[in-house]
Amino acid sequence: MSREATDPPADSPAELQRSLAELGNLYEVARSLLGARDPERVASRMVLACMGTFGAVSGAMFIADDRGRFRLAYAYGPHEAAAGETLPLDAPAREWILREGVFALAGPAATRSLGAARERLAERHGAAMGAAVADPHGLAGLLVLGPRLIPHPYDADDRAMLDALAGLAALALDVRAPRARAGTPRAQPARRTPRSLRALREHHPALEPMVGESAALLETCEDLIAVARTRFPVLLSGESGVGKELAAQAIHAMSDRATGPFELVDCGSIPRELIESELFGHVRGAFTGAHRDRRGAFEIAHRGTLFLDEIGEMPLQLQTRLLRFIQEGRFRRVGDERPIESDVRIVAATNRDLRAEVAARRFREDLFYRLNVFAVRLPPLRERPDDIEPLVRHFLPRLDRGAEWAIDDEALAALRTHRWPGNVRELANICATLAVRAGDAGRVTREDLEHVWHRQHPGETAPWRDAPTAPRGRLGEWVIERARESRFNLIEVSRLLRRRKRAGQPAPLTERSAISYYVTGEILSALVAAEGDADAAARAIAGDEELLPRVAARVAKVIEAVRAADGDRSAMRRRFGKLPAGYEGALERVAKLIV
């Protein structure tokens, strides 16, 4: 039977409901793009929103630069995206993309018109559908999506929705990065007012509990502000103790649900046989011990936010019920037949790699993509050493006489060398013990720190005792060695290091993002040593002629990012905000060498 024979009439309630859902989705995506301050942010939010809307397994977005080259702005999926990747699109290919608007990459027309570009999109990004991001000047970008998670082809309605979303992306790019017309001299970009956490906190008091002054924390807070404006589910990722619950509370407080309830359910601490009742409630007699009706978290959090902590611990059977609630907005209590509608915004958090959990079939793939529409990563404390001092002063209590605690520079320097496996929670615990140790003196010394450390870690050497003079540089060298072993496939590096850590072997870094930051830092150091010679720097990092093409692409991307900042320190901080401590000097020298 054809689709036309089974579709509801255009004026039917089902069709009206579908149209309203599409409009709502477009509205939420548009709101999320309001907080995107640069093309890369526009691309990341657009790709993730499209993946969540269509249930696609991958996505990528290319944006045209001033020279007409289409550079990869953001990619998400199981494929390894090449650093600094450009997509070869000649004039006929661009004209065909503009003419088609939305197109399937598997068809003969795409094969004939796109040529090598189609093969690259399919191989590197698993692309199944493409959409032109067009503005009055021509093709501004290209948005591609992989196949759908549930095997079902993209139909006419999906194509229309994808075309509308690509239109939103074009508007966002045109507002934030207008391109010069052909033959028109480029205007100098206006200097934007430097962003600061102080300014963000003045406008958004809900961010006050997010203590720190680092660029990494600034970027995270900007993401939280942008996400709070939407009604999509949010996925917070990060190691244990980084402050995911504080981030969830900030999202709630900055949203239009701030006056509603904020409910928290720790999926890892509730027994499996009770968690379903905890979430959805039950009626009297539903099971042994159910002596009365009880409301669950989804019902209590109506018109508010439900924070599902450690979502990776949720049983598979319950994941199915959660997915159905996200899709339909209603549920049934355990033992009840009556459906209950509830307007709840879900914020989930995990310290696990949910992609690995999906691959191991411990987490539903369709639920992952529903939750991952907007993902915010909270950086570990070792990636934000500039925040250690303000955090220490925050956690040390005020003295009875109203004065602030003092801490010696030697003690602070020692704290900065620690890797902080427990993150902010571990630092808070040490500060509490230091306050007891120092007593009424009101001053924490290196001796106090040594005493507290040995009391909490008997028999272990304090981490700052044997710390090298330049710990970041040595860690960077270690990262480069691991990258060479995996031919600079950083996904593979992360996978091998996680496996090593599970086996009990030392692995100071395991997250791909952190590994990538150190690779960038080492590239900057190599550029300084080579006095700005990109080829010499790439050879020093690669260590092998066979690896040179991959490394050269990464070096080119770093140079391009430095040049794009054009000597503006605030722009430099935005582009290299997560650069590990110890590489700031190299970044400044590279900026002088190549700008």
XYZ file of C-alpha atoms in Angstrom:
595
model
C 0.000 0.000 0.000
C 1.376 3.411 -0.910
C 2.185 6.076 1.634
C -0.454 8.371 0.115
C -3.128 5.752 0.798
C -2.252 5.496 4.462
C -1.501 9.152 5.272
C -4.101 11.025 7.334
C -6.052 13.840 5.650
C -4.346 17.213 5.746
C -6.942 18.603 8.176
C -7.070 15.534 10.457
C -6.149 15.822 14.176
C -3.118 13.573 13.605
C -1.828 15.807 10.808
C -2.457 18.932 12.869
C -0.616 17.419 15.827
C 2.322 16.503 13.578
C 2.479 20.044 12.172
C 2.436 21.549 15.667
C 5.240 19.187 16.740
C 7.344 20.259 13.750
C 6.774 23.938 14.489
C 7.700 23.364 18.115
C 10.876 21.605 17.075
C 11.866 24.454 14.752
C 11.182 26.951 17.527
C 13.419 25.107 19.990
C 16.260 24.802 17.482
C 15.983 28.526 16.681
C 16.179 29.384 20.381
C 19.265 27.232 20.844
C 21.018 29.012 17.980
C 20.560 32.372 19.708
C 23.361 31.446 22.108
C 25.793 30.360 19.376
C 28.478 33.035 19.186
C 30.544 31.680 16.290
C 30.075 29.429 13.232
C 31.520 26.389 15.031
C 28.884 26.682 17.758
C 26.164 27.111 15.137
C 27.387 23.959 13.407
C 27.622 21.862 16.574
C 24.164 22.791 17.808
C 22.617 22.331 14.387
C 24.188 18.898 13.858
C 23.155 17.641 17.304
C 19.630 19.057 16.921
C 19.191 17.352 13.534
C 20.513 14.048 14.869
C 18.029 14.203 17.729
C 15.149 15.210 15.462
C 15.635 12.434 12.925
C 17.363 9.829 15.080
C 20.436 9.860 12.812
C 23.551 7.949 13.829
C 25.944 10.664 12.635
C 26.064 14.197 11.314
C 28.444 16.862 10.048
C 28.378 20.436 8.826
C 30.776 22.174 6.459
C 30.948 25.979 6.236
C 32.381 28.052 3.370
C 35.293 30.317 4.277
C 36.280 33.592 2.585
C 38.220 31.705 -0.083
C 35.270 29.550 -1.032
C 36.626 26.394 0.601
C 34.182 24.231 2.552
C 35.780 23.385 5.869
C 34.473 20.929 8.433
C 32.984 22.970 11.286
C 31.598 20.090 13.360
C 31.125 16.335 13.083
C 29.601 13.804 15.433
C 29.419 10.057 14.991
C 31.420 6.844 15.013
C 33.775 8.007 12.256
C 37.131 9.751 12.827
C 36.885 13.297 11.454
C 40.106 14.603 9.934
C 41.451 17.785 11.512
C 41.233 20.742 9.132
C 39.248 18.702 6.605
C 38.041 20.517 3.495
C 35.414 19.203 1.092
C 36.200 19.477 -2.637
C 33.154 21.098 -4.248
C 33.582 22.590 -7.714
C 31.157 25.122 -9.234
C 28.869 22.505 -10.910
C 28.618 20.562 -7.645
C 27.639 23.698 -5.713
C 25.038 24.627 -8.304
C 23.553 21.128 -8.094
C 23.403 21.271 -4.272
C 21.687 24.664 -4.380
C 19.223 23.431 -6.970
C 18.361 20.240 -5.068
C 18.191 21.783 -1.600
C 17.783 18.412 0.155
C 19.076 15.245 -1.470
C 20.006 11.606 -0.871
C 23.672 10.779 -1.347
C 22.959 7.225 -2.485
C 21.273 8.245 -5.739
C 22.936 8.287 -9.177
C 22.399 12.041 -9.460
C 24.497 12.694 -6.329
C 27.174 10.293 -7.544
C 27.366 12.028 -10.898
C 27.175 15.614 -9.598
C 29.315 15.419 -6.455
C 31.973 12.957 -7.597
C 34.810 12.582 -5.067
C 32.986 14.735 -2.516
C 30.185 12.177 -2.294
C 32.657 9.352 -1.676
C 34.386 11.340 1.056
C 31.103 12.210 2.771
C 29.995 8.587 2.738
C 33.345 7.194 3.876
C 34.324 9.721 6.555
C 30.902 10.741 7.870
C 28.558 7.902 6.890
C 26.385 10.504 5.166
C 23.010 9.395 3.776
C 21.241 12.762 3.366
C 22.489 16.245 2.546
C 20.988 19.722 2.768
C 22.158 23.007 1.294
C 22.757 25.836 3.771
C 22.152 28.738 1.397
C 22.216 32.504 1.840
C 21.766 35.390 -0.648
C 25.432 35.046 -1.679
C 25.177 31.360 -2.622
C 26.088 28.135 -0.832
C 27.171 29.034 2.714
C 27.479 25.477 3.970
C 26.494 21.843 3.688
C 24.691 19.809 6.348
C 24.823 15.999 6.118
C 23.207 13.279 8.236
C 23.898 9.574 8.491
C 21.279 6.827 8.265
C 18.516 6.708 10.839
C 18.890 4.669 13.985
C 15.605 2.849 13.327
C 15.889 1.476 9.769
C 13.456 3.752 7.965
C 14.171 5.949 4.930
C 13.883 9.726 5.034
C 10.443 10.534 3.587
C 9.028 13.719 2.066
C 8.084 15.164 5.467
C 11.598 14.507 6.764
C 13.090 16.257 3.727
C 10.883 19.288 4.278
C 11.874 19.433 7.943
C 15.573 19.096 7.103
C 15.244 21.899 4.545
C 13.665 24.150 7.204
C 16.432 23.361 9.704
C 19.087 24.125 7.087
C 17.355 27.464 6.572
C 17.703 28.223 10.275
C 21.403 27.393 10.067
C 21.799 29.802 7.133
C 20.122 32.614 9.086
C 22.344 31.970 12.116
C 25.512 32.004 9.994
C 24.454 35.149 8.161
C 23.886 37.001 11.447
C 27.123 35.896 13.090
C 29.545 35.716 10.173
C 28.301 37.609 7.093
C 30.402 36.918 4.018
C 31.610 39.625 1.675
C 30.157 39.798 -1.822
C 32.442 38.922 -4.702
C 34.662 41.871 -5.597
C 33.844 43.769 -2.409
C 36.732 44.477 -0.023
C 36.350 42.730 3.315
C 35.480 44.900 6.248
C 37.554 44.511 9.359
C 35.696 42.450 11.963
C 34.421 44.435 14.889
C 36.078 43.700 18.203
C 33.570 42.120 20.512
C 33.440 42.920 24.177
C 35.538 40.294 25.953
C 33.421 37.736 27.703
C 33.950 37.030 31.385
C 32.454 34.823 34.040
C 31.812 37.885 36.178
C 29.601 39.380 33.459
C 27.774 36.078 32.956
C 27.101 35.756 36.679
C 25.757 39.298 36.839
C 23.206 38.463 34.149
C 22.588 34.900 35.365
C 22.843 34.620 39.181
C 22.131 30.864 38.866
C 25.767 30.472 37.763
C 27.143 31.742 41.096
C 27.687 28.195 42.460
C 29.915 27.431 39.426
C 33.087 28.694 41.117
C 36.165 29.438 39.003
C 37.668 31.821 36.469
C 39.118 29.507 33.798
C 38.357 29.664 30.078
C 37.136 26.052 30.228
C 34.539 26.948 32.856
C 33.533 30.040 30.865
C 32.784 27.935 27.797
C 30.811 25.448 29.883
C 28.703 28.220 31.443
C 27.952 29.674 28.003
C 26.741 26.242 26.896
C 24.525 25.984 29.982
C 22.963 29.388 29.231
C 22.241 28.425 25.634
C 20.781 25.037 26.581
C 18.601 26.478 29.350
C 16.613 28.497 26.803
C 15.378 25.357 25.046
C 13.005 22.592 26.103
C 15.029 19.728 24.661
C 16.516 17.019 26.898
C 20.086 17.731 27.999
C 22.911 15.251 28.552
C 25.626 16.324 31.010
C 28.826 14.297 30.795
C 31.942 14.387 32.918
C 33.894 12.518 35.546
C 32.570 11.969 39.037
C 32.793 15.080 41.184
C 32.973 17.740 38.459
C 29.665 19.364 39.425
C 27.026 17.883 37.129
C 24.260 18.388 39.686
C 25.178 22.079 40.047
C 25.020 22.392 36.268
C 21.585 20.749 36.179
C 20.294 23.135 38.862
C 21.674 26.093 36.885
C 19.898 24.926 33.723
C 16.632 24.683 35.657
C 17.060 28.089 37.321
C 17.800 29.826 33.992
C 14.927 28.174 32.114
C 11.278 29.165 31.831
C 10.577 26.352 34.317
C 12.461 28.021 37.162
C 9.277 28.455 39.230
C 8.464 24.749 38.863
C 9.888 21.816 40.835
C 13.397 20.415 40.451
C 13.445 16.683 41.164
C 16.566 14.520 41.390
C 16.709 10.753 40.945
C 20.042 8.951 41.355
C 19.688 5.973 39.027
C 22.799 4.355 40.464
C 21.778 4.281 44.133
C 18.176 2.988 43.882
C 17.691 -0.819 43.750
C 16.575 -2.097 40.349
C 13.308 -3.453 41.724
C 12.337 -0.039 43.139
C 13.552 2.449 40.548
C 10.498 2.038 38.262
C 8.190 2.938 41.118
C 10.496 5.805 42.103
C 10.215 7.295 38.612
C 6.640 6.515 37.612
C 4.886 5.885 40.937
C 2.513 3.033 41.773
C -1.036 2.326 42.883
C -2.096 0.515 45.979
C -1.687 -3.255 45.670
C 0.613 -3.072 42.627
C 3.198 -5.201 44.464
C 3.977 -6.464 47.946
C 4.356 -3.501 50.282
C 2.401 -1.053 48.085
C -0.108 -0.069 50.796
C -1.121 3.231 49.214
C -0.946 5.164 45.966
C 2.354 6.942 45.460
C 3.358 9.605 42.951
C 6.619 9.155 41.080
C 9.274 11.675 40.083
C 7.760 12.275 36.634
C 4.466 13.275 38.214
C 6.019 15.373 40.987
C 8.225 17.241 38.480
C 5.263 18.340 36.326
C 6.056 21.721 34.700
C 9.567 21.513 36.104
C 12.842 19.660 35.590
C 13.741 16.061 36.365
C 17.458 15.410 36.861
C 18.368 11.776 36.182
C 21.832 11.342 37.657
C 23.982 8.408 36.475
C 21.581 7.598 33.633
C 24.021 4.930 32.457
C 23.023 2.789 35.470
C 19.346 2.647 34.436
C 18.133 -0.908 33.601
C 17.424 -1.576 29.915
C 13.740 -2.342 30.506
C 13.267 1.006 32.220
C 15.142 2.781 29.418
C 12.342 1.667 27.087
C 9.713 3.284 29.321
C 11.796 6.471 29.547
C 12.088 6.639 25.752
C 8.326 6.241 25.367
C 7.706 9.061 27.859
C 10.082 11.378 25.979
C 8.199 10.622 22.758
C 4.634 10.802 24.096
C 4.797 12.946 27.255
C 2.680 10.510 29.260
C 3.122 7.400 31.384
C 1.291 4.928 33.632
C 1.936 4.259 37.275
C 3.025 0.734 38.144
C -0.125 -1.378 38.358
C -2.370 1.284 36.833
C -4.088 1.407 33.435
C -4.809 5.123 33.342
C -2.296 7.275 31.413
C -0.990 10.395 33.132
C 0.284 13.353 31.122
C 3.232 15.291 32.493
C 5.212 18.259 31.167
C 8.757 17.492 32.323
C 12.112 18.673 31.006
C 14.711 15.899 31.399
C 18.324 16.621 32.275
C 20.445 13.466 32.419
C 24.012 13.038 33.636
C 26.616 10.320 33.349
C 30.291 9.718 34.064
C 30.322 6.823 31.598
C 31.053 6.775 27.885
C 27.491 6.186 26.685
C 28.683 5.434 23.160
C 30.707 2.534 24.538
C 27.674 1.463 26.581
C 25.565 1.488 23.410
C 28.187 -0.597 21.590
C 28.159 -3.076 24.508
C 24.322 -3.173 24.332
C 23.980 -1.905 27.893
C 22.288 1.328 26.804
C 19.617 1.818 24.153
C 20.951 3.589 21.079
C 17.652 5.321 20.316
C 17.464 6.673 23.875
C 21.060 7.894 23.620
C 20.265 10.014 20.570
C 17.079 11.332 22.199
C 19.051 12.505 25.225
C 22.067 13.678 23.243
C 20.279 16.466 21.350
C 22.284 18.930 23.451
C 25.324 17.554 25.253
C 27.393 19.609 27.673
C 30.747 18.293 28.864
C 31.932 19.473 32.265
C 35.754 19.527 32.240
C 37.673 17.721 35.003
C 39.597 19.807 37.496
C 42.971 18.855 35.992
C 41.940 20.689 32.792
C 41.145 23.887 34.708
C 44.068 24.453 37.129
C 43.321 28.184 37.172
C 40.181 27.367 39.169
C 41.996 25.664 42.043
C 42.770 28.865 43.956
C 39.225 30.352 43.798
C 37.781 26.935 44.692
C 40.095 26.601 47.700
C 39.099 30.054 48.934
C 35.438 29.144 48.369
C 35.640 25.906 50.347
C 37.694 27.214 53.270
C 35.172 28.641 55.762
C 35.298 32.206 57.030
C 36.786 32.676 60.481
C 34.631 33.697 63.410
C 36.130 37.184 63.238
C 34.894 37.517 59.641
C 38.327 37.359 58.005
C 39.183 35.197 55.001
C 41.506 32.236 55.256
C 44.988 32.598 53.850
C 46.891 29.865 52.018
C 50.622 29.862 51.266
C 51.800 30.008 47.667
C 53.768 26.784 48.171
C 50.614 24.964 49.256
C 48.692 26.298 46.249
C 51.500 25.289 43.878
C 51.440 21.790 45.350
C 47.664 21.530 44.900
C 48.020 22.474 41.225
C 50.315 19.508 40.540
C 47.762 16.935 41.738
C 45.741 15.109 39.064
C 42.506 15.263 41.150
C 40.839 11.946 40.276
C 37.946 12.966 42.541
C 37.775 16.443 40.989
C 36.017 19.275 42.846
C 34.491 16.892 45.381
C 37.984 15.675 46.354
C 39.259 19.256 46.634
C 36.317 20.203 48.880
C 37.093 17.259 51.159
C 40.767 18.234 51.448
C 39.832 21.853 52.194
C 37.497 20.772 54.998
C 40.274 18.710 56.557
C 42.780 21.546 56.120
C 40.452 23.900 57.999
C 40.354 21.477 60.937
C 44.128 21.021 60.828
C 44.932 24.754 60.703
C 42.493 25.538 63.497
C 42.359 29.149 64.660
C 45.541 30.139 62.821
C 43.516 31.067 59.735
C 46.426 30.135 57.473
C 47.085 26.913 55.524
C 50.736 26.007 54.968
C 52.553 23.398 52.909
C 53.160 21.506 56.173
C 49.394 21.374 56.817
C 48.843 20.026 53.333
C 51.513 17.339 53.793
C 49.933 16.258 57.096
C 46.428 16.056 55.626
C 47.591 14.150 52.559
C 49.422 11.457 54.560
C 46.476 11.163 56.918
C 44.086 10.525 54.014
C 46.539 8.435 51.923
C 48.695 6.474 54.401
C 51.783 4.960 52.818
C 51.481 6.957 49.573
C 53.897 9.601 48.340
C 52.319 13.010 47.925
C 51.815 13.751 44.185
C 53.760 17.021 44.367
C 56.850 15.361 45.888
C 58.087 13.785 42.662
C 56.346 16.148 40.279
C 58.583 17.130 37.339
C 59.497 20.760 36.772
C 57.205 20.908 33.738
C 54.530 18.255 34.323
C 52.284 19.449 31.513
C 55.048 19.266 28.924
C 56.008 15.732 29.969
C 52.406 14.640 29.865
C 52.157 16.156 26.399
C 55.171 14.120 25.250
C 53.521 10.986 26.646
C 50.324 11.802 24.733
C 52.268 12.244 21.475
C 53.904 8.848 21.957
C 50.502 7.208 22.414
C 49.157 9.067 19.366
C 52.028 7.828 17.217
C 51.347 4.269 18.300
C 47.746 4.605 17.033
C 48.694 6.554 13.878
C 47.096 9.706 15.342
C 43.652 8.120 15.500
C 42.663 9.744 18.794
C 39.513 7.659 19.126
C 41.692 4.563 19.105
C 44.116 6.176 21.577
C 41.237 6.832 23.988
C 39.905 3.298 23.569
C 43.295 1.705 24.287
C 43.915 3.916 27.326
C 40.512 3.068 28.805
C 41.285 -0.601 28.341
C 44.656 -0.090 30.050
C 43.047 1.735 32.957
C 40.455 -1.032 33.441
C 43.350 -3.506 33.603
C 44.868 -1.534 36.481
C 47.701 0.021 34.464
C 48.540 3.746 34.797
C 46.716 6.004 32.347
C 46.693 9.702 33.359
C 44.365 10.605 30.469
C 41.604 8.586 28.800
C 39.132 11.064 27.309
C 39.584 11.832 23.623
C 38.933 15.544 24.124
C 41.673 15.888 26.768
C 44.094 13.938 24.554
C 43.284 16.270 21.668
C 44.003 19.348 23.800
C 47.467 18.041 24.671
C 48.174 17.233 21.023
C 47.295 20.854 20.198
C 49.615 22.081 22.968
C 52.498 19.986 21.648
C 51.883 21.281 18.117
C 52.140 24.837 19.440
C 55.413 23.974 21.211
C 56.755 22.387 18.018
C 55.830 25.504 16.016
C 57.766 27.643 18.503
C 60.809 25.361 18.233
C 60.570 25.486 14.420
C 60.131 29.288 14.467
C 56.757 29.019 12.732
C 57.792 26.486 10.065
C 54.663 24.309 9.732
C 56.427 21.537 7.809
C 59.243 21.232 10.353
C 56.749 21.248 13.231
C 54.664 18.511 11.586
C 57.763 16.350 11.075
C 58.775 16.790 14.713
C 55.344 15.736 15.947
C 54.845 12.877 13.466
C 58.201 11.207 14.006
C 57.515 9.096 10.908
C 57.102 10.034 7.249
C 54.010 7.818 6.946
C 52.226 9.801 9.649
C 53.194 13.174 8.198
C 49.984 13.773 6.145
C 47.741 13.259 9.173
C 49.864 15.438 11.431
C 50.292 18.144 8.773
C 46.501 18.499 8.621
C 46.354 18.990 12.405
C 49.181 21.540 12.302
C 47.388 23.438 9.517
C 44.209 23.547 11.570
C 46.045 24.950 14.608
C 47.731 27.622 12.455
C 44.403 28.545 10.874
C 42.784 28.930 14.309
C 45.620 31.202 15.476
C 45.382 33.330 12.338
C 41.597 33.570 12.627
C 42.006 35.156 16.073
C 44.054 37.908 14.373
C 45.993 38.746 17.512
C 42.844 39.319 19.603
C 43.540 37.778 23.007
C 39.876 37.245 23.840
C 39.353 35.508 20.486
C 42.454 33.418 21.178
C 41.075 32.364 24.546
C 37.782 31.358 22.933
C 39.497 29.193 20.330
C 42.025 27.670 22.725
C 39.981 27.852 25.929
C 40.655 24.242 26.931
C 44.398 24.310 26.267
C 46.130 22.682 29.282
C 48.161 24.895 31.584
C 51.785 25.247 30.548
C 51.146 25.932 26.870
C 49.943 29.541 27.145
C 53.416 30.924 26.440
C 53.757 28.757 23.333
C 50.379 30.009 22.091
C 51.411 33.650 22.473
C 54.724 33.066 20.671
C 53.030 31.225 17.811
C 50.597 34.115 17.437
C 53.539 36.514 16.991
C 55.328 34.161 14.582
C 52.535 33.506 12.095
C 49.998 36.359 12.314
